[in-house]
Short mmCIF file of C-alpha atoms in Angstrom, two decimals:
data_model
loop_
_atom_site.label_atom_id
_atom_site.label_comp_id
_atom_site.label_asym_id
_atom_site.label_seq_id
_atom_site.Cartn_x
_atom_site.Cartn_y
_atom_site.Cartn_z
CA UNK A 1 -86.20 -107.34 -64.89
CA UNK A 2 -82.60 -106.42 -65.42
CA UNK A 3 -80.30 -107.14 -62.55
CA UNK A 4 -82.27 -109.55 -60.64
CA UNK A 5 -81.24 -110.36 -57.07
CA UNK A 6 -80.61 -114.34 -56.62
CA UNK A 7 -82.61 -113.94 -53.46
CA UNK A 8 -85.84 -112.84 -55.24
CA UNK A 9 -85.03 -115.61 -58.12
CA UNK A 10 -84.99 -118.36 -55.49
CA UNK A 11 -87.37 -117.12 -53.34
CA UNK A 12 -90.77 -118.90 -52.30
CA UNK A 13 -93.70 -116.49 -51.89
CA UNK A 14 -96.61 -116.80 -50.60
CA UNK A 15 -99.66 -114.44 -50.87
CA UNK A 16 -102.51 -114.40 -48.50
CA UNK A 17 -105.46 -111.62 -49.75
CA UNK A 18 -109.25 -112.83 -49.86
CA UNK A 19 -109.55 -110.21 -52.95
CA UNK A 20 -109.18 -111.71 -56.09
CA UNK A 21 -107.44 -108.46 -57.96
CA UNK A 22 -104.69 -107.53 -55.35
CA UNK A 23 -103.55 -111.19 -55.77
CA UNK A 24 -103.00 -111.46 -59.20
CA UNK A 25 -101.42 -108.44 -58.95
CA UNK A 26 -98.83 -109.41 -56.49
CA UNK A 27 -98.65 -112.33 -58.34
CA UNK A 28 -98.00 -110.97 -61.61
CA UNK A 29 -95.69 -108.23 -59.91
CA UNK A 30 -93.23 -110.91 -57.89
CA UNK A 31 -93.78 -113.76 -60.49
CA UNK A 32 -91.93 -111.67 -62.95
CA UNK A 33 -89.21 -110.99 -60.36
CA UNK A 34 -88.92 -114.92 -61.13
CA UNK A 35 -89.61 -115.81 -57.93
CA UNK A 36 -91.80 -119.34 -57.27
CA UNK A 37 -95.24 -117.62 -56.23
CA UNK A 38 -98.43 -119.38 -54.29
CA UNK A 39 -101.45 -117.39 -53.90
CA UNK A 40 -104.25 -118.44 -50.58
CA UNK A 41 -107.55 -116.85 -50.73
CA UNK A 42 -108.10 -116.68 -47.29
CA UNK A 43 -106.27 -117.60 -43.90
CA UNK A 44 -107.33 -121.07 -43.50
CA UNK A 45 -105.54 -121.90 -46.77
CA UNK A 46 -102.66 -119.48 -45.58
CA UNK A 47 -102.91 -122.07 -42.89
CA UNK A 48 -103.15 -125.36 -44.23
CA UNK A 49 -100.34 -123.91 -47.12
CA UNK A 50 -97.92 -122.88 -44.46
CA UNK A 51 -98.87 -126.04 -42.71
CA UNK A 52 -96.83 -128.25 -45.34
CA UNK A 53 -94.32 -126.17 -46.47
CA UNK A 54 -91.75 -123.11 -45.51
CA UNK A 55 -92.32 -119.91 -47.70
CA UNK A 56 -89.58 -117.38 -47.53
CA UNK A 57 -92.01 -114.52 -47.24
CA UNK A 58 -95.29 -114.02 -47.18
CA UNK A 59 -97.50 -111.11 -48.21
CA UNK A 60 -100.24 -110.98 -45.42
CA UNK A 61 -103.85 -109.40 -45.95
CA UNK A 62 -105.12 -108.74 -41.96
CA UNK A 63 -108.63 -108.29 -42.59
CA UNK A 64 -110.27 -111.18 -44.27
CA UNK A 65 -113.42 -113.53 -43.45
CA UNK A 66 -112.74 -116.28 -41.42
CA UNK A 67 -109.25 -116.44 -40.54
CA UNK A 68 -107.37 -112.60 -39.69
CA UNK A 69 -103.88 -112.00 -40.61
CA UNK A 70 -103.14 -111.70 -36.67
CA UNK A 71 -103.87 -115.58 -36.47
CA UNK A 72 -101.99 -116.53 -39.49
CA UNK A 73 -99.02 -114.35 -38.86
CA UNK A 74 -99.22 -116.26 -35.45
CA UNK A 75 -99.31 -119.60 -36.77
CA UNK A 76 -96.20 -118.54 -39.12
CA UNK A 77 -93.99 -117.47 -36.60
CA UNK A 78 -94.65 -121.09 -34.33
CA UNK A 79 -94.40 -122.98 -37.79
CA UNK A 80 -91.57 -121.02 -39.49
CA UNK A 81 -89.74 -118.16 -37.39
CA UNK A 82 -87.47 -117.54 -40.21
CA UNK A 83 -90.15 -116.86 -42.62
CA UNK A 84 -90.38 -113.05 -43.24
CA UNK A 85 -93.64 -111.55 -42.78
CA UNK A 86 -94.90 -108.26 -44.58
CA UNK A 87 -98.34 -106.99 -43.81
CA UNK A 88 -100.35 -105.61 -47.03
CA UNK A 89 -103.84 -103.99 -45.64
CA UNK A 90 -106.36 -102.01 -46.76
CA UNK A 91 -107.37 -101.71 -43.34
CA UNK A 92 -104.67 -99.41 -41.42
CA UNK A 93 -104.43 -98.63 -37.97
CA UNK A 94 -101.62 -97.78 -35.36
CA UNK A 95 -102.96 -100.30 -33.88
CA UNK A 96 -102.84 -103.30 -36.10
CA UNK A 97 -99.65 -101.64 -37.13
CA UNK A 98 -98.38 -102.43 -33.67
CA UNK A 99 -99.63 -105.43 -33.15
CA UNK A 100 -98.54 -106.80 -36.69
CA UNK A 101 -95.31 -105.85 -35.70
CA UNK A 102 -94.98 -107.08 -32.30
CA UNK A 103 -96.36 -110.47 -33.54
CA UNK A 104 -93.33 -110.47 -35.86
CA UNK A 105 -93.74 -109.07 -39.13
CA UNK A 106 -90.88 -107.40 -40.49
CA UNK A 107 -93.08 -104.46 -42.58
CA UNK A 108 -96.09 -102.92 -42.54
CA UNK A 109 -97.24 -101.84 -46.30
CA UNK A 110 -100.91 -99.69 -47.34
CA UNK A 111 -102.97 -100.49 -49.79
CA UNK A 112 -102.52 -99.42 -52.56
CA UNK A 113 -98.85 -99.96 -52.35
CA UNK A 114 -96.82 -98.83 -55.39
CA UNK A 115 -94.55 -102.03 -57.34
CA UNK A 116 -91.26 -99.95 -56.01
CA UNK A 117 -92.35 -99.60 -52.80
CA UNK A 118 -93.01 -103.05 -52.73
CA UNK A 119 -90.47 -104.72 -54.38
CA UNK A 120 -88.11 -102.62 -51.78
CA UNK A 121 -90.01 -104.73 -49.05
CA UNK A 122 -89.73 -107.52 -50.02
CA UNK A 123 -86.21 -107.46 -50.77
CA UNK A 124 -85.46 -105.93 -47.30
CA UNK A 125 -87.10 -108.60 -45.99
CA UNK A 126 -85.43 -111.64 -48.30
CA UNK A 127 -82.08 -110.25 -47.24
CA UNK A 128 -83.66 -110.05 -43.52
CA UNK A 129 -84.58 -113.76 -43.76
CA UNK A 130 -80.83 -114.51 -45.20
CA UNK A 131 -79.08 -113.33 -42.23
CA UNK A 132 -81.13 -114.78 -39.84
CA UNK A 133 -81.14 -118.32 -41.40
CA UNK A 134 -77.28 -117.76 -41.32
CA UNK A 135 -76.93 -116.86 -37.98
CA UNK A 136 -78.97 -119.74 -36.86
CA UNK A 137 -77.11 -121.91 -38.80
CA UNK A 138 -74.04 -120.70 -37.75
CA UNK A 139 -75.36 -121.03 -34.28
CA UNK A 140 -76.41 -124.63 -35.14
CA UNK A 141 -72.72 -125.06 -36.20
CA UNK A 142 -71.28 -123.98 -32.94
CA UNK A 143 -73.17 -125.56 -30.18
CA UNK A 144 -72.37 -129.02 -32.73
CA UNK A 145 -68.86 -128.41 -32.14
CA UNK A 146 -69.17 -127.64 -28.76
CA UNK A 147 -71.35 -131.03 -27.43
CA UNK A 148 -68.24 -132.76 -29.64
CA UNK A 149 -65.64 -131.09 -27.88
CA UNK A 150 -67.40 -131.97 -24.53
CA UNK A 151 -67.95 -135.84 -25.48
CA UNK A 152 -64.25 -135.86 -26.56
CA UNK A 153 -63.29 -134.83 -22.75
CA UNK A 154 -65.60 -137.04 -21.05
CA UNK A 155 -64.10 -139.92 -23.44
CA UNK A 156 -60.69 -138.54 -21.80
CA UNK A 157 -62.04 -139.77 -18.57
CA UNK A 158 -61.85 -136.49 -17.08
CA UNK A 159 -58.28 -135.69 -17.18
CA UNK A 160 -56.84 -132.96 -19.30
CA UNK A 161 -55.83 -132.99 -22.33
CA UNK A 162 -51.36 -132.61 -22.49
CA UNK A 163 -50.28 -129.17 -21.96
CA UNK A 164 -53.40 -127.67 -20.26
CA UNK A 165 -52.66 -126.85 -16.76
CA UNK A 166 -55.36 -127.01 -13.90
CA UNK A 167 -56.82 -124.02 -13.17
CA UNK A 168 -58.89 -122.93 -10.25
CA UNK A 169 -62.58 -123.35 -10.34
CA UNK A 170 -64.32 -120.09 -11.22
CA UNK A 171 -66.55 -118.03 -9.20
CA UNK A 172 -70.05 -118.51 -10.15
CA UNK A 173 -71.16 -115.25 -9.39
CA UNK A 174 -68.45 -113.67 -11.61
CA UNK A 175 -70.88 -111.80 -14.28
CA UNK A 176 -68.00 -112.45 -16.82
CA UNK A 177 -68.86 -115.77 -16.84
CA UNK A 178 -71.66 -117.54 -18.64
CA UNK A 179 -71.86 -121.79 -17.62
CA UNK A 180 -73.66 -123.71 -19.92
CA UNK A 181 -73.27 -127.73 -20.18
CA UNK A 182 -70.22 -127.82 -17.83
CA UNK A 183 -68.49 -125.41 -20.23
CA UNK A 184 -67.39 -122.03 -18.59
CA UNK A 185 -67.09 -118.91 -20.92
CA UNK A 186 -65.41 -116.02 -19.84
CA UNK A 187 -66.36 -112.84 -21.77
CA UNK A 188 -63.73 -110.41 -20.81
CA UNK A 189 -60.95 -113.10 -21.30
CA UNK A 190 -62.49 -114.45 -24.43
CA UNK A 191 -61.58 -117.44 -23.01
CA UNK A 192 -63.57 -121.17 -22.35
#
């Protein structure tokens, strides 16, 4: 396709339907979006697939023998939370819609879903994915520099550094104030 997103070209995909038609169509659909596409033919491969590797997304059948979609989503999420989650059922309901959702999944498609409608998902949820692995890495980042700023005082045997005057201790039950590992933040300040 012309104009390709790098997310969808890099992307890992798995798909999770027990009927043999819908998954070679979504494989044929997101394969030729160049993204890197597995295929599971029911949830305990879902399972044991998810089980060795992270997927970007996965396209999640909820009614299939064995295994449901609830239970895999579930195992997802405690494996992966970053992996993005869209639900593709035959089997609709307001309340497996609800309960997809609340379990995590980002959408919620029908079968038959139309290649627009679904490649609009799944990018959605790609760029979802993105931000959250960037916020948790920027996150990552942060309380990194943090626990090295804090060894670097206790290395200063407590004293403070030149130029940084004492101030008073602050009141705990200030609600401007968030403690965490001897470091005080105040919010309305924007000071630590």
């Amino acid at each position: 396709r012309q104009g390709r997103e790098p997310l969808l070209e890099t992307a890992k995909i798995l798909v999770v339907d027990d009927e043999w038609a819908i998954r070679s169509f979504l494989h044929d659909v997101l394969a030729d979006d160049q993204t890197h596409v597995s295929v599971a033919k029911h949830g305990e491969e879902a399972l044991r697939q998810v089980g060795s590797q992270e997927f970007d997304l996965v396209l999640l059948d909820l009614k299939m023998p064995g295994i449901g979609g609830i239970t895999v989503l579930t195992g997802i999420r405690q494996r992966w939370p970053d992996t993005a989650v869209i639900v593709l059922t035959g089997h609709s309901s307001l309340e497996t819609a609800v309960e997809a959702l609340r379990r995590g999944a980002l959408d919620y498609l029908c079968k038959p879903c139309g290649t627009a409608v679904l490649r609009r998902s799944v990018d959605r949820a790609l760029r979802q994915r993105a931000r959250s692995v960037e916020r948790r890495e920027l996150l990552a980042r942060l309380h990194r520099s943090l626990s090295d700023n804090l060894e670097r005082i206790r290395d200063l045997g407590g004293t403070r550094p030149h130029g940084v005057a004492a101030r008073p201790e602050p009141d705990p039950s200030d609600g401007s104030l968030a403690w965490w590992a001897g470091l005080v933040v105040d919010t309305d300040r924007h000071r630590a």
